[in-house]
């Protein structure tokens, strides 16, 4: 360090600088260290091999780097996690960004690496800040994951609630089949579909025979039970594409897509038979099939007229 500028640089350079002698026995001895390096590991490092002042694991890890640099005979830059003893003999840990450069003594064999010059930058605080940021990010990610899970759960609950509300808005609370408003909406949709594809559509209007008598003699609870039994027996006898709705009171409407008048009458007879067998209740049925100029209202009116005729026939048979 004879040149004044070199000596000035050596004494005041803020990063650790050191000169290590390559021994013939495979060890490395610290020949010189600038004040910054001495402040870190103490003056006792001078003239000593690394294991004399570093924990064994750290010394061996550094030796491995030094041997590699000597073997390659090229500068090496790397990051290391090293342990060292402070001036009080306490073991400390740190992270270092290190550059080591192989040097050759011209008076010796020119190809033989005799020394390693190194500069180490202490990046421990940077590492700690990065680790703290990583931990903070993990906490944030965990919170985001938790909030996402909570939001997904809330969305599922909302979809379920909306489905329940939609079900309540479209279903008759007593029988579970569609209510009048929704069966009319579905009816209009089926009419449009039938006209678009040129298919048939029939409507059944159904009424419970002697329903008033059940209410008057057995009470409204018995009447409600009869309506539920009839709705269940009707639904069990229909196709998946058929649509059942409570039209009002003891009257039901059934939409039969792709059913001709003949098909609808056969369905009506089957429903009458099954309702009588399963629910022990007699029903009357009116049938109407879609015409070119029909609306849902006119279609339902014609089916209702057929229903009234069927009711008159029922009463004639009962009274006769």
Coordinates of C-alpha atoms in Angstrom, one line a residue:
X1 CA 0.0 0.0 0.0
X2 CA 3.0 2.3 -0.7
X3 CA 1.3 4.9 -3.0
X4 CA -0.5 7.6 -0.9
X5 CA -3.7 7.5 -3.0
X6 CA -3.9 3.7 -2.7
X7 CA -3.3 4.0 1.0
X8 CA -6.0 6.7 1.3
X9 CA -8.4 4.5 -0.7
X10 CA -7.5 1.5 1.5
X11 CA -8.1 3.3 4.8
X12 CA -11.3 5.1 3.9
X13 CA -13.1 2.8 1.5
X14 CA -16.5 2.1 3.1
X15 CA -16.7 -1.6 2.0
X16 CA -14.6 -4.4 3.4
X17 CA -11.4 -5.0 1.5
X18 CA -9.0 -7.8 2.2
X19 CA -6.0 -9.6 0.8
X20 CA -5.7 -13.4 1.3
X21 CA -2.5 -15.4 0.8
X22 CA -3.0 -18.8 -0.9
X23 CA -1.0 -21.4 1.1
X24 CA 0.6 -24.5 -0.3
X25 CA -1.3 -26.7 2.2
X26 CA -4.7 -25.6 0.8
X27 CA -5.4 -23.0 3.6
X28 CA -5.9 -19.3 3.1
X29 CA -4.3 -16.7 5.4
X30 CA -5.5 -13.1 5.8
X31 CA -2.5 -11.0 4.9
X32 CA -4.2 -7.6 5.0
X33 CA -7.6 -6.1 5.8
X34 CA -8.8 -2.5 5.6
X35 CA -10.3 -0.7 8.6
X36 CA -13.8 -1.5 7.5
X37 CA -13.0 -5.2 7.5
X38 CA -11.2 -5.0 10.8
X39 CA -14.2 -3.2 12.3
X40 CA -16.3 -6.2 11.3
X41 CA -14.2 -9.2 12.4
X42 CA -11.4 -7.6 14.5
X43 CA -7.6 -7.3 14.2
X44 CA -7.0 -10.9 15.3
X45 CA -7.8 -12.0 11.7
X46 CA -4.5 -10.7 10.4
X47 CA -1.9 -13.4 9.8
X48 CA -4.5 -16.1 10.6
X49 CA -6.2 -18.8 8.5
X50 CA -9.9 -18.4 8.3
X51 CA -10.8 -21.2 10.8
X52 CA -8.9 -19.3 13.5
X53 CA -11.4 -16.5 13.7
X54 CA -14.6 -17.8 11.8
X55 CA -17.0 -20.6 12.7
X56 CA -16.0 -23.8 11.1
X57 CA -19.0 -24.0 8.7
X58 CA -18.5 -20.4 7.5
X59 CA -14.8 -20.9 7.0
X60 CA -15.3 -24.1 5.0
X61 CA -18.0 -22.3 2.8
X62 CA -15.6 -19.4 2.1
X63 CA -12.7 -21.8 1.4
X64 CA -14.9 -23.6 -1.2
X65 CA -15.3 -20.2 -3.0
X66 CA -11.6 -19.4 -2.7
X67 CA -10.6 -22.8 -4.1
X68 CA -13.0 -22.4 -7.0
X69 CA -11.5 -18.9 -7.8
X70 CA -8.0 -20.3 -7.7
X71 CA -8.9 -23.3 -9.9
X72 CA -10.7 -21.1 -12.5
X73 CA -8.1 -18.3 -12.2
X74 CA -10.8 -15.8 -12.9
X75 CA -12.6 -13.2 -10.8
X76 CA -15.8 -14.4 -9.0
X77 CA -18.7 -12.4 -7.8
X78 CA -21.2 -14.1 -5.4
X79 CA -23.5 -13.5 -2.5
X80 CA -22.8 -15.4 0.8
X81 CA -24.5 -15.9 4.1
X82 CA -21.7 -15.8 6.6
X83 CA -21.3 -16.1 10.4
X84 CA -18.5 -14.4 12.2
X85 CA -17.4 -13.4 15.7
X86 CA -17.7 -9.8 16.7
X87 CA -15.1 -7.9 18.9
X88 CA -16.8 -9.4 22.0
X89 CA -16.6 -12.9 20.8
X90 CA -20.4 -13.2 20.0
X91 CA -21.4 -15.0 16.9
X92 CA -23.1 -12.7 14.4
X93 CA -24.7 -13.4 11.0
X94 CA -24.8 -11.4 7.9
X95 CA -25.2 -11.3 4.1
X96 CA -22.4 -10.2 1.9
X97 CA -22.0 -9.4 -1.8
X98 CA -18.4 -10.4 -2.5
X99 CA -16.0 -10.0 -5.4
X100 CA -12.7 -11.9 -5.3
X101 CA -9.9 -11.5 -7.8
X102 CA -7.0 -13.9 -8.3
X103 CA -3.5 -12.3 -8.2
X104 CA -0.1 -13.6 -9.4
X105 CA 3.3 -12.8 -7.9
X106 CA 5.5 -11.9 -10.9
X107 CA 8.6 -13.0 -8.9
X108 CA 7.0 -16.5 -8.5
X109 CA 5.5 -18.7 -11.1
X110 CA 3.5 -16.3 -13.3
X111 CA 0.6 -18.7 -13.7
X112 CA 0.3 -19.6 -10.0
X113 CA -2.4 -17.7 -8.0
X114 CA -0.6 -16.5 -4.9
X115 CA -3.2 -14.1 -3.5
X116 CA -6.9 -13.3 -3.6
X117 CA -8.0 -9.7 -3.3
X118 CA -11.6 -9.3 -2.2
X119 CA -14.2 -6.6 -1.6
X120 CA -17.4 -7.4 0.4
X121 CA -20.4 -5.2 0.7
X122 CA -22.6 -5.8 3.7
X123 CA -26.2 -6.3 2.4
X124 CA -27.6 -7.6 5.6
X125 CA -30.0 -4.7 6.1
X126 CA -31.1 -5.0 2.5
X127 CA -31.8 -8.8 3.1
X128 CA -33.7 -8.1 6.3
X129 CA -35.8 -5.4 4.6
X130 CA -36.4 -7.9 1.7
X131 CA -37.3 -10.6 4.2
X132 CA -39.6 -8.2 6.1
X133 CA -41.2 -7.2 2.8
X134 CA -41.6 -10.9 1.9
X135 CA -43.2 -11.6 5.2
X136 CA -45.5 -8.6 4.8
X137 CA -46.4 -9.8 1.3
X138 CA -47.2 -13.2 2.7
X139 CA -49.4 -11.7 5.3
X140 CA -51.1 -9.6 2.7
X141 CA -51.5 -12.6 0.4
X142 CA -53.0 -14.6 3.2
X143 CA -55.4 -11.7 3.9
X144 CA -56.3 -11.4 0.3
X145 CA -56.8 -15.2 0.1
X146 CA -59.0 -15.1 3.2
X147 CA -61.0 -12.1 1.9
X148 CA -61.3 -13.9 -1.5
X149 CA -62.6 -17.0 0.2
X150 CA -65.0 -14.9 2.3
X151 CA -66.1 -13.1 -0.9
X152 CA -66.6 -16.4 -2.7
X153 CA -68.6 -17.8 0.2
X154 CA -70.7 -14.6 0.3
X155 CA -71.3 -14.8 -3.4
X156 CA -72.3 -18.5 -3.1
X157 CA -74.7 -17.5 -0.3
X158 CA -76.0 -14.6 -2.4
X159 CA -76.6 -16.9 -5.4
X160 CA -78.3 -19.4 -3.2
X161 CA -80.4 -16.7 -1.6
X162 CA -81.2 -15.2 -5.1
X163 CA -82.2 -18.7 -6.2
X164 CA -84.4 -19.1 -3.2
X165 CA -86.0 -15.7 -3.8
X166 CA -86.5 -16.5 -7.5
X167 CA -88.0 -19.9 -6.5
X168 CA -90.3 -18.1 -4.0
X169 CA -91.3 -15.6 -6.7
X170 CA -92.2 -18.2 -9.3
X171 CA -93.6 -21.0 -7.1
X172 CA -97.0 -21.4 -5.4
X173 CA -96.3 -21.6 -1.7
X174 CA -98.9 -24.3 -1.0
X175 CA -98.5 -26.8 -3.9
X176 CA -94.9 -26.1 -5.0
X177 CA -95.9 -25.9 -8.7
X178 CA -95.5 -22.6 -10.6
X179 CA -97.7 -19.7 -9.6
X180 CA -100.1 -18.1 -12.0
X181 CA -97.9 -15.2 -12.9
X182 CA -95.0 -17.5 -13.8
X183 CA -97.1 -20.1 -15.7
X184 CA -98.5 -17.3 -17.8
X185 CA -94.9 -16.1 -18.5
X186 CA -93.9 -19.6 -19.5
X187 CA -97.1 -20.0 -21.5
X188 CA -96.3 -16.9 -23.6
X189 CA -92.7 -18.2 -24.1
X190 CA -94.0 -21.6 -25.3
X191 CA -96.4 -20.0 -27.7
X192 CA -93.5 -18.0 -29.2
X193 CA -91.4 -21.2 -29.4
X194 CA -94.2 -23.2 -31.1
X195 CA -94.7 -20.5 -33.7
X196 CA -91.0 -20.2 -34.3
X197 CA -90.4 -23.9 -34.9
X198 CA -93.8 -24.7 -36.3
X199 CA -94.7 -27.2 -33.5
X200 CA -98.0 -27.8 -31.7
X201 CA -98.9 -26.7 -28.2
X202 CA -101.8 -27.7 -26.1
X203 CA -103.1 -26.4 -22.7
X204 CA -105.0 -28.3 -20.0
X205 CA -107.2 -26.5 -17.5
X206 CA -107.9 -28.7 -14.5
X207 CA -110.4 -28.3 -11.6
X208 CA -110.9 -30.4 -8.5
X209 CA -114.5 -31.9 -8.5
X210 CA -116.4 -31.2 -5.2
X211 CA -113.6 -29.1 -3.8
X212 CA -116.0 -26.7 -2.2
X213 CA -117.7 -29.6 -0.4
X214 CA -114.3 -30.7 1.0
X215 CA -113.6 -27.2 2.4
X216 CA -117.2 -26.8 3.7
X217 CA -117.4 -30.2 5.4
X218 CA -113.7 -31.0 6.4
X219 CA -112.2 -27.5 6.7
X220 CA -109.6 -25.5 4.8
X221 CA -106.7 -27.6 6.1
X222 CA -108.2 -30.7 4.4
X223 CA -108.7 -28.6 1.3
X224 CA -105.1 -27.5 1.3
X225 CA -104.0 -31.2 1.7
X226 CA -106.2 -32.2 -1.2
X227 CA -104.6 -29.5 -3.4
X228 CA -101.1 -30.7 -2.5
X229 CA -102.0 -34.3 -3.2
X230 CA -103.4 -33.4 -6.6
X231 CA -100.4 -31.2 -7.6
X232 CA -98.1 -34.0 -6.6
X233 CA -100.0 -36.7 -8.6
X234 CA -100.2 -34.4 -11.7
X235 CA -96.5 -33.6 -11.6
X236 CA -95.6 -37.3 -11.3
X237 CA -97.6 -38.1 -14.5
X238 CA -96.2 -35.3 -16.7
X239 CA -93.1 -35.3 -19.0
X240 CA -90.1 -33.3 -18.1
X241 CA -91.0 -30.7 -20.8
X242 CA -94.6 -30.2 -19.5
X243 CA -95.2 -27.3 -17.2
X244 CA -97.6 -27.3 -14.3
X245 CA -99.0 -24.2 -12.6
X246 CA -101.7 -23.3 -10.1
X247 CA -104.0 -20.9 -11.9
X248 CA -106.0 -20.0 -8.8
X249 CA -108.1 -21.6 -6.1
X250 CA -108.4 -25.3 -7.1
X251 CA -107.7 -24.7 -10.7
X252 CA -104.4 -25.7 -12.4
X253 CA -103.0 -25.0 -15.9
X254 CA -100.7 -27.4 -17.7
X255 CA -98.7 -26.5 -20.8
X256 CA -98.0 -29.4 -23.1
X257 CA -95.3 -28.5 -25.7
X258 CA -95.3 -30.4 -29.0
X259 CA -98.6 -32.0 -28.1
X260 CA -101.5 -32.2 -30.6
X261 CA -105.1 -32.1 -29.5
X262 CA -105.3 -35.9 -29.6
X263 CA -102.1 -36.2 -27.5
X264 CA -103.5 -33.7 -25.0
X265 CA -106.8 -35.5 -24.6
X266 CA -104.9 -38.8 -24.0
X267 CA -102.8 -37.0 -21.4
X268 CA -105.9 -35.6 -19.7
X269 CA -107.4 -39.1 -19.4
X270 CA -104.1 -40.4 -17.9
X271 CA -104.1 -37.5 -15.4
X272 CA -107.7 -38.1 -14.4
X273 CA -107.0 -41.8 -13.8
X274 CA -103.7 -41.2 -11.9
X275 CA -105.1 -38.5 -9.7
X276 CA -108.0 -40.7 -8.7
X277 CA -105.6 -43.5 -7.9
X278 CA -102.9 -41.6 -6.1
X279 CA -104.8 -38.7 -4.5
X280 CA -108.3 -40.3 -4.3
X281 CA -109.7 -37.1 -5.9
X282 CA -111.8 -36.7 -9.0
X283 CA -110.7 -33.9 -11.4
X284 CA -112.3 -32.3 -14.5
X285 CA -110.1 -31.3 -17.5
X286 CA -110.5 -28.9 -20.4
X287 CA -108.3 -29.1 -23.5
X288 CA -107.4 -26.5 -26.1
X289 CA -104.7 -26.6 -28.8
X290 CA -102.9 -23.6 -30.2
X291 CA -104.4 -21.9 -33.3
X292 CA -102.8 -19.5 -35.7
X293 CA -104.4 -16.4 -34.2
X294 CA -104.3 -17.5 -30.5
X295 CA -102.9 -15.6 -27.6
X296 CA -102.3 -17.3 -24.3
X297 CA -105.5 -15.7 -23.0
X298 CA -107.7 -17.0 -25.8
X299 CA -106.1 -20.4 -25.6
X300 CA -106.8 -20.5 -21.8
X301 CA -110.4 -19.3 -22.3
X302 CA -111.1 -22.1 -24.8
X303 CA -109.6 -24.7 -22.4
X304 CA -111.7 -23.1 -19.6
X305 CA -114.8 -23.5 -21.6
X306 CA -114.0 -27.1 -22.1
X307 CA -113.4 -27.4 -18.4
X308 CA -116.8 -25.9 -17.6
X309 CA -118.5 -28.4 -20.0
X310 CA -116.6 -31.3 -18.3
X311 CA -117.7 -30.0 -14.8
X312 CA -121.4 -29.9 -16.0
X313 CA -121.1 -33.4 -17.2
X314 CA -119.6 -34.5 -13.9
X315 CA -122.4 -32.9 -11.9
X316 CA -125.0 -34.5 -14.3
X317 CA -123.5 -37.9 -13.6
X318 CA -123.3 -37.3 -9.8
X319 CA -126.9 -36.0 -9.6
X320 CA -128.2 -38.6 -12.0

